Amino acid sequence: QPIRERLGLDEYDLSSCLDPDEVPRLESIGGRSFLVWKSPEKTTIADAIEMNVRSVGVVLQGDRLGFVAASGAISFGDREYQGVRNTRDVLLRFLLNSIRHYVSHLRTIKQLSTSLERKIMTSMENHHLLQMFALSESLIYYVNSIDSNGVLLTKLRASAPQLGFDAPQLQLLDDIVLENEQAVRQARIYSSVLGGLMDARGTIVNNNMNVLLKNLTLINIVFLPL
């Protein structure tokens, strides 16, 4: 309750921060801005590949900035936030680092896809193919989240002067918009390529199984008379 009061969050805003399926949005009323931003969660790579997206609520009011998320810590490392002057700088660095986090995950997805492709070429099991399906599903969520964040960034850029952003911050915000556009294009390309090759890779698994059955049949033909 004290956190809600300090940040001015009502029940609906708090639920939006904790809902992973919430759509990114920006609301500015009376000098207070509330954002819902989609951020990638920490990657889990084991038997199952999980690359999920979470909602992060951000409240900007004067010299006060608050973050609300259902899970996971928000990093404020010295390197990423070096040279910040005020809360608006912190907000912009958070948005930029989140986009770069997406890009690093996209590189990881590409590397995993290449590795799984090699394994599928020689495997006759569905395990690696299911991992490929999980990667494809993650990419779909990533494309949707990055694209939705782009809509929020457009609104933020349009209202930035009224929110007190100065010239250097506006320039950084323009760079953030560009990086987000590049990230969504990259995610769409990976999603298109991965989705287009799923059927072919499934056919490879079936073909490997057919080759195995053919070899077993030849062995039976040779040894059955004996």
mmCIF file of C-alpha atoms in Angstrom:
data_model
loop_
_atom_site.group_PDB
_atom_site.id
_atom_site.type_symbol
_atom_site.label_atom_id
_atom_site.label_comp_id
_atom_site.label_asym_id
_atom_site.label_seq_id
_atom_site.Cartn_x
_atom_site.Cartn_y
_atom_site.Cartn_z
ATOM 1 C CA GLN A 1 0.000 0.000 0.000
ATOM 2 C CA PRO A 2 2.734 2.623 0.801
ATOM 3 C CA ILE A 3 4.416 2.006 -2.593
ATOM 4 C CA ARG A 4 1.111 2.442 -4.397
ATOM 5 C CA GLU A 5 0.471 5.698 -2.560
ATOM 6 C CA ARG A 6 3.954 7.072 -3.185
ATOM 7 C CA LEU A 7 3.766 6.285 -6.917
ATOM 8 C CA GLY A 8 0.083 7.196 -7.261
ATOM 9 C CA LEU A 9 -0.889 3.796 -8.657
ATOM 10 C CA ASP A 10 -4.504 2.689 -8.651
ATOM 11 C CA GLU A 11 -5.633 -0.944 -8.832
ATOM 12 C CA TYR A 12 -5.834 -0.927 -12.629
ATOM 13 C CA ASP A 13 -2.317 0.512 -13.080
ATOM 14 C CA LEU A 14 -0.833 -1.957 -10.612
ATOM 15 C CA SER A 15 -2.522 -4.878 -12.377
ATOM 16 C CA SER A 16 -1.128 -3.612 -15.683
ATOM 17 C CA CYS A 17 2.410 -3.658 -14.268
ATOM 18 C CA LEU A 18 2.024 -7.267 -13.117
ATOM 19 C CA ASP A 19 0.269 -8.601 -16.243
ATOM 20 C CA PRO A 20 2.758 -10.117 -18.770
ATOM 21 C CA ASP A 21 0.153 -9.763 -21.533
ATOM 22 C CA GLU A 22 -0.517 -6.056 -20.947
ATOM 23 C CA VAL A 23 -0.148 -3.851 -24.038
ATOM 24 C CA PRO A 24 2.494 -1.069 -23.770
ATOM 25 C CA ARG A 25 0.942 2.345 -23.228
ATOM 26 C CA LEU A 26 1.701 5.887 -22.099
ATOM 27 C CA GLU A 27 -0.553 8.077 -19.951
ATOM 28 C CA SER A 28 0.324 11.651 -18.939
ATOM 29 C CA ILE A 29 -1.964 13.498 -16.544
ATOM 30 C CA GLY A 30 -1.137 16.556 -14.461
ATOM 31 C CA GLY A 31 2.651 16.335 -14.648
ATOM 32 C CA ARG A 32 2.648 12.588 -13.941
ATOM 33 C CA SER A 33 3.492 10.036 -16.639
ATOM 34 C CA PHE A 34 2.759 6.315 -16.420
ATOM 35 C CA LEU A 35 4.295 3.837 -18.876
ATOM 36 C CA VAL A 36 3.838 0.114 -19.394
ATOM 37 C CA TRP A 37 6.913 -1.254 -21.154
ATOM 38 C CA LYS A 38 7.615 -4.785 -22.442
ATOM 39 C CA SER A 39 11.011 -6.064 -21.331
ATOM 40 C CA PRO A 40 12.680 -9.459 -21.960
ATOM 41 C CA GLU A 41 13.113 -11.730 -18.978
ATOM 42 C CA LYS A 42 16.279 -13.586 -18.085
ATOM 43 C CA THR A 43 16.902 -16.400 -20.564
ATOM 44 C CA THR A 44 16.637 -20.019 -19.425
ATOM 45 C CA ILE A 45 18.391 -22.565 -21.642
ATOM 46 C CA ALA A 46 18.276 -26.175 -20.499
ATOM 47 C CA ASP A 47 16.166 -29.102 -21.709
ATOM 48 C CA ALA A 48 13.484 -26.502 -22.484
ATOM 49 C CA ILE A 49 14.313 -23.129 -23.998
ATOM 50 C CA GLU A 50 12.335 -20.324 -22.359
ATOM 51 C CA MET A 51 12.606 -16.718 -23.536
ATOM 52 C CA ASN A 52 9.721 -14.790 -22.031
ATOM 53 C CA VAL A 53 8.601 -11.167 -21.912
ATOM 54 C CA ARG A 54 7.398 -9.251 -18.847
ATOM 55 C CA SER A 55 5.586 -5.968 -18.276
ATOM 56 C CA VAL A 56 7.352 -3.183 -16.383
ATOM 57 C CA GLY A 57 5.425 -0.205 -15.057
ATOM 58 C CA VAL A 58 7.276 3.117 -14.931
ATOM 59 C CA VAL A 59 6.040 6.197 -13.087
ATOM 60 C CA LEU A 60 7.679 9.566 -13.815
ATOM 61 C CA GLN A 61 6.660 12.523 -11.692
ATOM 62 C CA GLY A 62 9.001 15.483 -11.325
ATOM 63 C CA ASP A 63 12.279 14.249 -9.869
ATOM 64 C CA ARG A 64 10.740 10.932 -8.801
ATOM 65 C CA LEU A 65 10.986 7.772 -10.928
ATOM 66 C CA GLY A 66 9.552 4.393 -9.910
ATOM 67 C CA PHE A 67 9.624 0.931 -11.491
ATOM 68 C CA VAL A 68 7.155 -1.889 -10.807
ATOM 69 C CA ALA A 69 7.557 -5.448 -12.115
ATOM 70 C CA ALA A 70 6.116 -8.813 -11.123
ATOM 71 C CA SER A 71 9.461 -10.625 -11.137
ATOM 72 C CA GLY A 72 13.131 -10.178 -11.829
ATOM 73 C CA ALA A 73 15.467 -7.377 -10.846
ATOM 74 C CA ILE A 74 16.018 -4.224 -12.879
ATOM 75 C CA SER A 75 19.734 -3.619 -13.353
ATOM 76 C CA PHE A 76 21.178 -0.166 -12.776
ATOM 77 C CA GLY A 77 24.835 -0.867 -13.538
ATOM 78 C CA ASP A 78 27.427 1.897 -13.486
ATOM 79 C CA ARG A 79 28.368 1.350 -17.118
ATOM 80 C CA GLU A 80 24.828 1.570 -18.505
ATOM 81 C CA TYR A 81 23.863 4.601 -16.401
ATOM 82 C CA GLN A 82 27.138 6.483 -16.444
ATOM 83 C CA GLY A 83 26.714 10.250 -16.698
ATOM 84 C CA VAL A 84 22.979 10.419 -15.934
ATOM 85 C CA ARG A 85 21.827 13.834 -14.721
ATOM 86 C CA ASN A 86 18.198 13.327 -13.709
ATOM 87 C CA THR A 87 15.276 10.911 -13.694
ATOM 88 C CA ARG A 88 14.581 11.423 -17.408
ATOM 89 C CA ASP A 89 18.109 10.282 -18.235
ATOM 90 C CA VAL A 90 17.542 7.176 -16.107
ATOM 91 C CA LEU A 91 14.264 6.456 -17.914
ATOM 92 C CA LEU A 92 15.853 6.776 -21.350
ATOM 93 C CA ARG A 93 18.811 4.573 -20.384
ATOM 94 C CA PHE A 94 16.397 1.950 -19.076
ATOM 95 C CA LEU A 95 14.497 1.924 -22.383
ATOM 96 C CA LEU A 96 17.738 1.752 -24.384
ATOM 97 C CA ASN A 97 19.200 -1.085 -22.284
ATOM 98 C CA SER A 98 15.950 -3.022 -22.607
ATOM 99 C CA ILE A 99 16.099 -2.779 -26.416
ATOM 100 C CA ARG A 100 19.724 -3.908 -26.417
ATOM 101 C CA HIS A 101 18.694 -6.798 -24.170
ATOM 102 C CA TYR A 102 16.228 -7.835 -26.878
ATOM 103 C CA VAL A 103 18.976 -7.627 -29.516
ATOM 104 C CA SER A 104 21.316 -9.817 -27.451
ATOM 105 C CA HIS A 105 18.527 -12.381 -27.088
ATOM 106 C CA LEU A 106 17.976 -12.298 -30.853
ATOM 107 C CA ARG A 107 21.653 -13.150 -31.371
ATOM 108 C CA THR A 108 21.276 -16.005 -28.900
ATOM 109 C CA ILE A 109 18.211 -17.282 -30.768
ATOM 110 C CA LYS A 110 20.161 -17.229 -34.042
ATOM 111 C CA GLN A 111 23.042 -19.184 -32.504
ATOM 112 C CA LEU A 112 20.678 -21.727 -30.927
ATOM 113 C CA SER A 113 18.827 -22.116 -34.214
ATOM 114 C CA THR A 114 22.076 -22.880 -36.057
ATOM 115 C CA SER A 115 23.148 -25.361 -33.379
ATOM 116 C CA LEU A 116 19.765 -27.116 -33.359
ATOM 117 C CA GLU A 117 19.756 -27.294 -37.145
ATOM 118 C CA ARG A 118 22.983 -29.302 -37.108
ATOM 119 C CA LYS A 119 21.550 -31.663 -34.487
ATOM 120 C CA ILE A 120 18.284 -32.112 -36.400
ATOM 121 C CA MET A 121 20.210 -33.068 -39.542
ATOM 122 C CA THR A 122 21.471 -36.238 -37.824
ATOM 123 C CA SER A 123 18.803 -36.838 -35.187
ATOM 124 C CA MET A 124 15.766 -39.084 -35.422
ATOM 125 C CA GLU A 125 14.096 -37.746 -32.286
ATOM 126 C CA ASN A 126 11.651 -34.897 -31.827
ATOM 127 C CA HIS A 127 13.476 -33.315 -28.884
ATOM 128 C CA HIS A 128 15.543 -30.842 -30.911
ATOM 129 C CA LEU A 129 12.611 -30.099 -33.188
ATOM 130 C CA LEU A 130 10.483 -29.195 -30.152
ATOM 131 C CA GLN A 131 13.226 -26.852 -28.981
ATOM 132 C CA MET A 132 13.110 -25.227 -32.417
ATOM 133 C CA PHE A 133 9.351 -24.754 -32.021
ATOM 134 C CA ALA A 134 9.983 -23.072 -28.636
ATOM 135 C CA LEU A 135 12.447 -20.678 -30.281
ATOM 136 C CA SER A 136 9.932 -19.867 -33.006
ATOM 137 C CA GLU A 137 7.241 -19.144 -30.397
ATOM 138 C CA SER A 138 9.604 -16.892 -28.439
ATOM 139 C CA LEU A 139 10.368 -14.928 -31.593
ATOM 140 C CA ILE A 140 6.668 -14.306 -32.199
ATOM 141 C CA TYR A 141 6.310 -12.819 -28.700
ATOM 142 C CA TYR A 142 9.471 -10.775 -29.214
ATOM 143 C CA VAL A 143 8.245 -9.332 -32.515
ATOM 144 C CA ASN A 144 4.926 -8.356 -30.943
ATOM 145 C CA SER A 145 6.543 -6.830 -27.842
ATOM 146 C CA ILE A 146 9.219 -4.835 -29.689
ATOM 147 C CA ASP A 147 6.657 -3.594 -32.200
ATOM 148 C CA SER A 148 4.286 -2.531 -29.391
ATOM 149 C CA ASN A 149 7.156 -0.772 -27.621
ATOM 150 C CA GLY A 150 7.737 1.152 -30.839
ATOM 151 C CA VAL A 151 4.204 2.563 -30.664
ATOM 152 C CA LEU A 152 4.860 3.696 -27.082
ATOM 153 C CA LEU A 153 8.166 5.315 -28.108
ATOM 154 C CA THR A 154 6.396 7.241 -30.860
ATOM 155 C CA LYS A 155 3.921 8.620 -28.335
ATOM 156 C CA LEU A 156 6.712 9.414 -25.887
ATOM 157 C CA ARG A 157 8.659 11.279 -28.574
ATOM 158 C CA ALA A 158 5.606 13.336 -29.509
ATOM 159 C CA SER A 159 4.963 14.390 -25.892
ATOM 160 C CA ALA A 160 8.624 14.606 -24.802
ATOM 161 C CA PRO A 161 8.873 18.441 -24.837
ATOM 162 C CA GLN A 162 5.811 18.700 -22.583
ATOM 163 C CA LEU A 163 7.368 16.126 -20.224
ATOM 164 C CA GLY A 164 10.471 18.228 -19.702
ATOM 165 C CA PHE A 165 12.974 16.440 -21.961
ATOM 166 C CA ASP A 166 15.832 18.718 -23.043
ATOM 167 C CA ALA A 167 17.694 18.717 -26.403
ATOM 168 C CA PRO A 168 20.287 15.976 -25.567
ATOM 169 C CA GLN A 169 17.518 13.771 -24.184
ATOM 170 C CA LEU A 170 15.410 14.284 -27.310
ATOM 171 C CA GLN A 171 18.401 13.262 -29.422
ATOM 172 C CA LEU A 172 18.895 10.140 -27.312
ATOM 173 C CA LEU A 173 15.179 9.375 -27.594
ATOM 174 C CA ASP A 174 15.451 9.594 -31.400
ATOM 175 C CA ASP A 175 18.349 7.107 -31.256
ATOM 176 C CA ILE A 176 16.239 4.799 -29.069
ATOM 177 C CA VAL A 177 13.397 4.910 -31.612
ATOM 178 C CA LEU A 178 15.864 3.985 -34.373
ATOM 179 C CA GLU A 179 17.374 1.109 -32.383
ATOM 180 C CA ASN A 180 13.906 -0.244 -31.628
ATOM 181 C CA GLU A 181 12.996 -0.137 -35.335
ATOM 182 C CA GLN A 182 16.180 -2.042 -36.186
ATOM 183 C CA ALA A 183 15.446 -4.587 -33.456
ATOM 184 C CA VAL A 184 11.911 -5.263 -34.699
ATOM 185 C CA ARG A 185 13.152 -5.654 -38.289
ATOM 186 C CA GLN A 186 15.783 -8.105 -37.131
ATOM 187 C CA ALA A 187 13.241 -10.055 -35.071
ATOM 188 C CA ARG A 188 10.847 -10.245 -38.031
ATOM 189 C CA ILE A 189 13.578 -11.548 -40.324
ATOM 190 C CA TYR A 190 14.609 -14.235 -37.832
ATOM 191 C CA SER A 191 10.974 -15.192 -37.246
ATOM 192 C CA SER A 192 10.265 -15.428 -40.967
ATOM 193 C CA VAL A 193 13.365 -17.516 -41.700
ATOM 194 C CA LEU A 194 12.857 -19.803 -38.705
ATOM 195 C CA GLY A 195 9.157 -20.284 -39.424
ATOM 196 C CA GLY A 196 9.779 -20.965 -43.105
ATOM 197 C CA LEU A 197 12.329 -23.680 -42.345
ATOM 198 C CA MET A 198 10.306 -25.474 -39.669
ATOM 199 C CA ASP A 199 8.474 -27.661 -42.186
ATOM 200 C CA ALA A 200 11.715 -28.501 -43.969
ATOM 201 C CA ARG A 201 13.383 -29.498 -40.729
ATOM 202 C CA GLY A 202 10.388 -31.618 -39.770
ATOM 203 C CA THR A 203 10.710 -33.354 -43.137
ATOM 204 C CA ILE A 204 14.394 -34.036 -42.397
ATOM 205 C CA VAL A 205 13.457 -35.825 -39.177
ATOM 206 C CA ASN A 206 10.895 -37.937 -41.050
ATOM 207 C CA ASN A 207 13.433 -38.686 -43.785
ATOM 208 C CA ASN A 208 16.010 -39.796 -41.192
ATOM 209 C CA MET A 209 13.440 -42.144 -39.713
ATOM 210 C CA ASN A 210 12.586 -43.531 -43.146
ATOM 211 C CA VAL A 211 16.272 -44.186 -43.835
ATOM 212 C CA LEU A 212 16.578 -46.039 -40.521
ATOM 213 C CA LEU A 213 13.524 -48.175 -41.268
ATOM 214 C CA LYS A 214 14.902 -48.937 -44.732
ATOM 215 C CA ASN A 215 18.213 -50.102 -43.252
ATOM 216 C CA LEU A 216 16.395 -52.248 -40.668
ATOM 217 C CA THR A 217 14.300 -53.794 -43.429
ATOM 218 C CA LEU A 218 17.432 -54.674 -45.430
ATOM 219 C CA ILE A 219 18.981 -56.261 -42.352
ATOM 220 C CA ASN A 220 15.823 -58.327 -41.775
ATOM 221 C CA ILE A 221 15.811 -59.474 -45.412
ATOM 222 C CA VAL A 222 19.416 -60.651 -45.107
ATOM 223 C CA PHE A 223 19.192 -62.381 -41.743
ATOM 224 C CA LEU A 224 15.606 -63.673 -41.793
ATOM 225 C CA PRO A 225 16.393 -66.684 -44.038
ATOM 226 C CA LEU A 226 19.289 -67.555 -41.768
#
